[in-house]
Coordinates of N, CA and C in Angstrom, one line a residue:
F76 N 84.8 12.8 158.9 CA 83.4 12.7 159.2 C 82.6 12.6 157.8
D77 N 81.5 11.8 157.9 CA 80.7 11.8 156.7 C 79.7 12.9 156.7
E78 N 78.8 13.0 155.8 CA 77.8 14.1 155.7 C 76.9 14.1 156.9
R79 N 76.7 13.0 157.6 CA 75.9 12.9 158.8 C 76.7 13.2 160.1
G80 N 78.0 13.5 159.9 CA 78.8 13.8 161.1 C 79.3 12.6 161.8
M81 N 79.3 11.4 161.2 CA 79.8 10.2 161.8 C 81.3 10.1 161.4
V82 N 82.0 9.6 162.4 CA 83.5 9.4 162.1 C 83.6 8.3 161.1
Q83 N 84.5 8.5 160.1 CA 84.8 7.6 159.1 C 86.3 7.2 159.2
L84 N 86.5 5.9 159.3 CA 87.9 5.4 159.3 C 88.3 4.9 158.0
T85 N 89.5 5.3 157.5 CA 89.9 4.9 156.2 C 91.3 4.3 156.3
D86 N 91.7 3.6 155.2 CA 93.1 3.1 155.1 C 93.9 4.0 154.2
G87 N 93.6 5.3 154.1 CA 94.3 6.2 153.3 C 95.7 6.4 153.7
P88 N 96.5 7.1 152.9 CA 97.9 7.3 153.2 C 98.1 8.1 154.5
Q89 N 99.3 7.9 155.1 CA 99.6 8.6 156.3 C 99.7 10.1 156.0
V90 N 99.3 11.0 156.9 CA 99.5 12.4 156.7 C 100.3 12.9 157.9
N91 N 101.3 13.7 157.6 CA 102.2 14.1 158.7 C 102.8 12.9 159.4
G92 N 103.0 11.8 158.7 CA 103.6 10.7 159.3 C 102.8 9.8 160.2
C93 N 101.5 10.1 160.2 CA 100.6 9.3 161.1 C 99.2 9.1 160.5
R94 N 98.5 8.1 161.0 CA 97.1 7.8 160.6 C 96.5 7.2 161.9
P95 N 95.4 7.7 162.4 CA 94.7 8.9 161.9 C 95.5 10.2 162.2
A96 N 95.3 11.2 161.4 CA 96.0 12.4 161.5 C 95.0 13.5 162.0
A97 N 95.5 14.4 162.8 CA 94.6 15.5 163.3 C 94.2 16.4 162.2
D98 N 95.1 16.7 161.2 CA 94.8 17.5 160.1 C 93.6 17.0 159.3
V99 N 93.6 15.7 159.0 CA 92.5 15.1 158.2 C 91.2 15.2 159.0
T100 N 91.3 14.8 160.3 CA 90.0 14.9 161.1 C 89.5 16.3 161.2
M101 N 90.4 17.3 161.4 CA 90.0 18.7 161.6 C 89.4 19.2 160.3
M102 N 90.1 19.0 159.2 CA 89.6 19.5 157.9 C 88.2 18.9 157.6
S103 N 88.0 17.6 157.9 CA 86.7 17.0 157.7 C 85.7 17.6 158.6
A104 N 86.0 17.8 159.9 CA 85.1 18.5 160.8 C 84.7 19.9 160.3
A105 N 85.7 20.6 159.8 CA 85.4 21.9 159.3 C 84.3 21.9 158.2
K106 N 84.4 20.9 157.3 CA 83.5 20.8 156.2 C 82.1 20.4 156.7
V107 N 82.0 19.6 157.7 CA 80.7 19.1 158.2 C 80.1 20.1 159.2
Y108 N 80.9 20.6 160.1 CA 80.3 21.4 161.2 C 80.5 22.9 161.0
G109 N 81.4 23.3 160.1 CA 81.6 24.7 159.8 C 82.0 25.5 161.1
R110 N 81.3 26.6 161.3 CA 81.7 27.5 162.4 C 81.4 26.9 163.8
R111 N 80.7 25.8 163.8 CA 80.5 25.2 165.1 C 81.6 24.3 165.6
T112 N 82.7 24.3 164.8 CA 83.8 23.3 165.1 C 84.8 23.9 166.1
L113 N 85.2 23.1 167.1 CA 86.2 23.5 168.0 C 87.5 22.8 167.6
A114 N 88.6 23.5 167.6 CA 89.9 22.9 167.4 C 90.8 23.1 168.6
L115 N 91.4 22.1 169.0 CA 92.4 22.2 170.1 C 93.6 21.5 169.8
V116 N 94.7 22.2 169.6 CA 96.0 21.6 169.3 C 96.8 21.6 170.6
M117 N 97.1 20.4 171.0 CA 97.8 20.2 172.3 C 99.2 19.6 172.1
T118 N 100.0 19.6 173.2 CA 101.4 19.1 173.1 C 101.6 17.9 172.2
G119 N 102.7 18.0 171.4 CA 103.0 16.9 170.5 C 104.1 17.3 169.6
M120 N 104.7 16.3 169.0 CA 105.8 16.6 168.1 C 105.3 16.7 166.7
G121 N 106.0 17.6 165.9 CA 105.6 17.7 164.5 C 104.6 18.9 164.3
K122 N 104.0 18.8 163.1 CA 103.1 19.9 162.7 C 101.7 19.5 162.5
D123 N 101.3 18.2 162.8 CA 100.0 17.7 162.6 C 99.0 18.6 163.4
G124 N 97.9 19.0 162.8 CA 96.9 19.9 163.5 C 97.0 21.3 163.0
A125 N 98.1 21.8 162.4 CA 98.2 23.2 162.0 C 97.3 23.4 160.8
A126 N 97.4 22.6 159.8 CA 96.6 22.8 158.6 C 95.1 22.6 158.9
G127 N 94.8 21.7 159.8 CA 93.4 21.4 160.2 C 92.8 22.6 161.0
A128 N 93.6 23.1 161.9 CA 93.1 24.2 162.7 C 92.9 25.4 161.8
L129 N 93.8 25.6 160.8 CA 93.6 26.7 159.8 C 92.3 26.6 159.0
A130 N 92.0 25.3 158.6 CA 90.7 25.1 157.9 C 89.6 25.4 158.8
I131 N 89.6 25.1 160.1 CA 88.5 25.4 161.0 C 88.4 26.9 161.2
K132 N 89.6 27.6 161.4 CA 89.5 29.0 161.5 C 88.9 29.7 160.3
K133 N 89.2 29.2 159.1 CA 88.7 29.8 157.9 C 87.2 29.7 157.8
V134 N 86.6 28.7 158.4 CA 85.1 28.6 158.4 C 84.5 29.2 159.7
E135 N 85.3 30.0 160.4 CA 85.0 30.8 161.6 C 84.7 29.9 162.8
G136 N 85.3 28.7 162.9 CA 85.3 27.9 164.1 C 86.2 28.5 165.1
K137 N 86.2 27.9 166.3 CA 87.1 28.4 167.4 C 88.3 27.5 167.4
T138 N 89.5 28.1 167.5 CA 90.8 27.4 167.6 C 91.5 27.8 168.8
C139 N 92.2 26.9 169.4 CA 92.9 27.1 170.6 C 94.1 26.2 170.6
A140 N 95.2 26.6 171.2 CA 96.4 25.8 171.3 C 96.9 25.9 172.8
Q141 N 97.5 24.8 173.2 CA 98.1 24.7 174.5 C 99.4 25.6 174.5
D142 N 99.7 26.3 175.5 CA 100.8 27.2 175.6 C 102.1 26.4 175.7
Q143 N 103.2 27.0 175.5 CA 104.6 26.4 175.5 C 104.9 26.0 177.0
M144 N 104.6 26.8 177.9 CA 104.9 26.5 179.3 C 104.3 25.2 179.8
T145 N 103.1 24.8 179.4 CA 102.5 23.6 179.9 C 102.6 22.4 179.0
S146 N 103.2 22.7 177.8 CA 103.3 21.6 176.8 C 104.6 20.8 177.1
V147 N 104.5 19.5 177.0 CA 105.7 18.6 177.2 C 106.6 18.8 175.9
I148 N 105.9 18.8 174.8 CA 106.6 19.1 173.5 C 105.8 20.2 172.8
Y149 N 106.4 21.3 172.5 CA 105.6 22.4 171.9 C 105.6 22.4 170.4
G150 N 105.9 21.3 169.8 CA 105.9 21.3 168.3 C 104.6 21.5 167.6
M151 N 103.6 20.7 167.9 CA 102.3 20.9 167.2 C 101.6 22.2 167.5
P152 N 101.5 22.6 168.8 CA 100.9 23.9 169.1 C 101.7 25.1 168.4
K153 N 103.0 25.0 168.4 CA 103.8 26.0 167.8 C 103.6 26.1 166.3
A154 N 103.5 25.0 165.7 CA 103.3 25.0 164.2 C 101.9 25.6 163.9
A155 N 100.9 25.3 164.7 CA 99.6 25.9 164.5 C 99.6 27.4 164.7
V156 N 100.3 27.8 165.8 CA 100.4 29.3 166.1 C 101.1 30.0 164.9
E157 N 102.2 29.4 164.5 CA 103.0 30.0 163.4 C 102.2 30.1 162.1
A158 N 101.3 29.1 161.9 CA 100.5 29.1 160.7 C 99.4 30.2 160.7
G159 N 99.2 30.8 161.8 CA 98.2 31.8 162.0 C 96.8 31.2 162.2
A160 N 96.8 29.9 162.7 CA 95.6 29.1 162.8 C 94.9 29.2 164.1
I161 N 95.5 29.9 165.1 CA 95.0 29.8 166.5 C 94.5 31.1 167.0
D162 N 93.3 31.1 167.5 CA 92.6 32.3 168.1 C 93.2 32.6 169.5
E163 N 93.4 31.5 170.3 CA 93.9 31.7 171.7 C 94.9 30.6 172.0
V164 N 95.9 31.1 172.8 CA 96.9 30.1 173.3 C 96.7 30.2 174.8
L165 N 96.5 29.0 175.4 CA 96.1 28.9 176.8 C 96.9 27.8 177.5
P166 N 97.2 28.0 178.8 CA 97.8 26.9 179.6 C 96.7 25.8 179.7
L167 N 97.2 24.6 179.9 CA 96.4 23.4 179.9 C 95.2 23.6 180.9
A168 N 95.5 24.1 182.1 CA 94.5 24.2 183.1 C 93.3 25.1 182.8
D169 N 93.5 26.0 181.8 CA 92.5 27.0 181.4 C 91.7 26.6 180.2
I170 N 92.0 25.6 179.5 CA 91.4 25.3 178.3 C 89.9 24.9 178.4
A171 N 89.6 24.0 179.3 CA 88.2 23.6 179.5 C 87.3 24.7 179.9
A172 N 87.8 25.6 180.8 CA 87.0 26.7 181.3 C 86.8 27.7 180.1
D173 N 87.7 27.8 179.2 CA 87.6 28.7 178.1 C 86.5 28.2 177.1
F174 N 86.5 26.9 176.9 CA 85.5 26.3 176.0 C 84.1 26.4 176.6
A175 N 84.0 26.2 177.9 CA 82.7 26.4 178.6 C 82.2 27.8 178.5
R176 N 83.1 28.8 178.6 CA 82.8 30.2 178.4 C 82.3 30.5 177.0
V177 N 83.0 30.0 176.0 CA 82.6 30.3 174.6 C 81.4 29.5 174.2
Y178 N 81.2 28.2 174.7 CA 80.1 27.4 174.3 C 79.4 26.9 175.6
P179 N 78.6 27.8 176.2 CA 77.9 27.4 177.5 C 77.1 26.1 177.3
G180 N 77.2 25.2 178.2 CA 76.5 24.0 178.1 C 77.1 22.8 177.4
W181 N 78.3 23.1 176.7 CA 78.9 22.0 175.9 C 79.3 20.8 176.8
E182 N 79.8 21.1 178.0 CA 80.2 20.1 178.9 C 79.1 19.2 179.5
K183 N 77.9 19.7 179.3 CA 76.7 19.0 179.8 C 76.1 18.2 178.7
G184 N 76.6 18.3 177.5 CA 75.9 17.6 176.3 C 74.6 18.2 176.0
A185 N 74.5 19.5 175.9 CA 73.2 20.2 175.7 C 72.5 19.6 174.5
S186 N 71.2 19.5 174.6 CA 70.4 18.8 173.6 C 69.7 19.7 172.6
D187 N 70.2 20.9 172.3 CA 69.7 21.8 171.3 C 70.6 21.8 170.1
D188 N 70.8 23.0 169.5 CA 71.6 23.2 168.4 C 73.1 22.9 168.7
A189 N 73.4 22.8 170.0 CA 74.8 22.5 170.4 C 75.1 21.0 170.4
D190 N 74.2 20.2 170.0 CA 74.4 18.8 169.9 C 75.6 18.4 169.1
F191 N 75.7 19.1 167.9 CA 76.9 18.8 167.1 C 78.2 19.1 167.8
M192 N 78.2 20.3 168.5 CA 79.4 20.7 169.2 C 79.7 19.8 170.4
A193 N 78.7 19.5 171.1 CA 78.9 18.6 172.2 C 79.4 17.3 171.8
D194 N 78.9 16.7 170.8 CA 79.4 15.4 170.4 C 80.9 15.5 169.9
A195 N 81.1 16.5 169.0 CA 82.5 16.6 168.6 C 83.4 17.0 169.7
G196 N 83.0 17.8 170.6 CA 83.8 18.2 171.7 C 84.2 17.0 172.6
R197 N 83.2 16.1 172.9 CA 83.5 15.0 173.7 C 84.5 14.1 173.1
E198 N 84.4 13.9 171.8 CA 85.3 13.0 171.1 C 86.7 13.6 170.9
V199 N 86.8 14.9 170.6 CA 88.1 15.5 170.3 C 88.8 15.9 171.6
T200 N 88.1 16.4 172.6 CA 88.8 16.9 173.8 C 89.0 15.9 174.9
G201 N 88.5 14.7 174.7 CA 88.7 13.7 175.7 C 87.6 13.7 176.8
R202 N 86.5 14.4 176.5 CA 85.4 14.3 177.4 C 84.9 12.9 177.3
R203 N 84.0 12.5 178.2 CA 83.5 11.1 178.2 C 82.5 11.0 177.1
C204 N 82.5 9.8 176.5 CA 81.5 9.5 175.4 C 80.6 8.4 176.0
S205 N 79.4 8.7 176.2 CA 78.4 7.8 176.8 C 79.0 7.2 178.1
N206 N 79.5 8.1 178.9 CA 80.1 7.8 180.2 C 81.2 6.8 180.1
R207 N 81.9 6.7 179.0 CA 83.0 5.8 178.9 C 84.2 6.7 178.4
P208 N 85.4 6.4 178.8 CA 86.5 7.3 178.5 C 86.9 7.3 177.0
L209 N 87.4 8.4 176.5 CA 87.8 8.5 175.1 C 88.8 7.4 174.7
T210 N 89.7 7.0 175.7 CA 90.6 6.0 175.3 C 89.9 4.7 174.9
E211 N 88.8 4.3 175.5 CA 88.0 3.2 175.1 C 87.4 3.4 173.7
F212 N 86.9 4.6 173.4 CA 86.4 5.0 172.1 C 87.5 4.8 171.0
A213 N 88.7 5.4 171.3 CA 89.8 5.4 170.4 C 90.2 3.9 170.1
S214 N 90.3 3.1 171.1 CA 90.6 1.7 171.0 C 89.6 1.0 170.1
A215 N 88.3 1.2 170.3 CA 87.3 0.6 169.5 C 87.4 1.1 168.1
C216 N 87.7 2.3 167.9 CA 87.9 2.8 166.5 C 89.0 2.2 165.8
N217 N 90.2 2.1 166.5 CA 91.4 1.5 166.0 C 91.1 0.0 165.6
Q218 N 90.3 -0.6 166.3 CA 89.9 -2.0 166.0 C 88.8 -2.1 165.0
R219 N 88.3 -1.0 164.5 CA 87.3 -0.8 163.5 C 86.0 -1.5 164.0
R220 N 85.7 -1.4 165.3 CA 84.4 -1.9 165.8 C 83.4 -0.8 165.8
V221 N 83.8 0.5 165.9 CA 82.8 1.6 165.9 C 83.4 2.7 165.1
G222 N 82.5 3.6 164.6 CA 82.9 4.8 163.9 C 82.4 6.1 164.4
S223 N 81.6 6.0 165.5 CA 81.0 7.2 166.1 C 80.7 7.1 167.6
C224 N 80.5 8.2 168.2 CA 80.1 8.1 169.6 C 78.7 7.4 169.8
S225 N 77.8 7.6 168.9 CA 76.5 7.0 169.0 C 76.6 5.5 168.8
E226 N 77.5 5.0 167.9 CA 77.7 3.6 167.7 C 78.3 3.0 169.0
F227 N 79.2 3.7 169.6 CA 80.0 3.3 170.7 C 79.1 3.1 171.9
S228 N 78.0 3.8 172.0 CA 77.2 3.7 173.2 C 76.2 2.6 173.1
K229 N 76.1 1.9 172.0 CA 75.2 0.7 171.8 C 75.7 -0.5 172.6

C-alpha cells in the first residue's frame, strides 16, 4: 500500500516463494492502517502470512487464523500461530461473524472512520469490491490494469 492506502504492485523479488506475498501486503497494511488492520491467515502451504500477521499484531491490529480442522492445508495458519502472531484461531464458518462482532458495520462498507477497514477488509477477505468478486479484482491487478478497489470500480 502507498501512503494513501492504494494497492501498489511491484516487480520485486519473490517472498516466501511467491509474488504477491501475504507477508509483504500485511506488513505494508500495518504501516498504513496501523491498529485498524485486519489479518486473516487461511489454509495454505508454507509460512507466508506469519511475519505479516506479527507486524499487524505489533501495531495492535486484529489477527485471526483458520483452525486446523477446517483447513485443507494447515501450513500457513500453523506458522502464524507458532510465531505468536494470532489473536484468535477460528473455524472457517465463524470468521466472518467474528469480524462483524469486532468491527460492527464493516460488512456494510460503513462510511465513517471504518472506511479504511471496510476497504481493506473487502479486498483481503474476499468481500465484494464495488459489487464485483475479489477474483475479478485480483485478475485485474495481476494484469496491472488496476491497483485499488476505487480504481477497479471505475
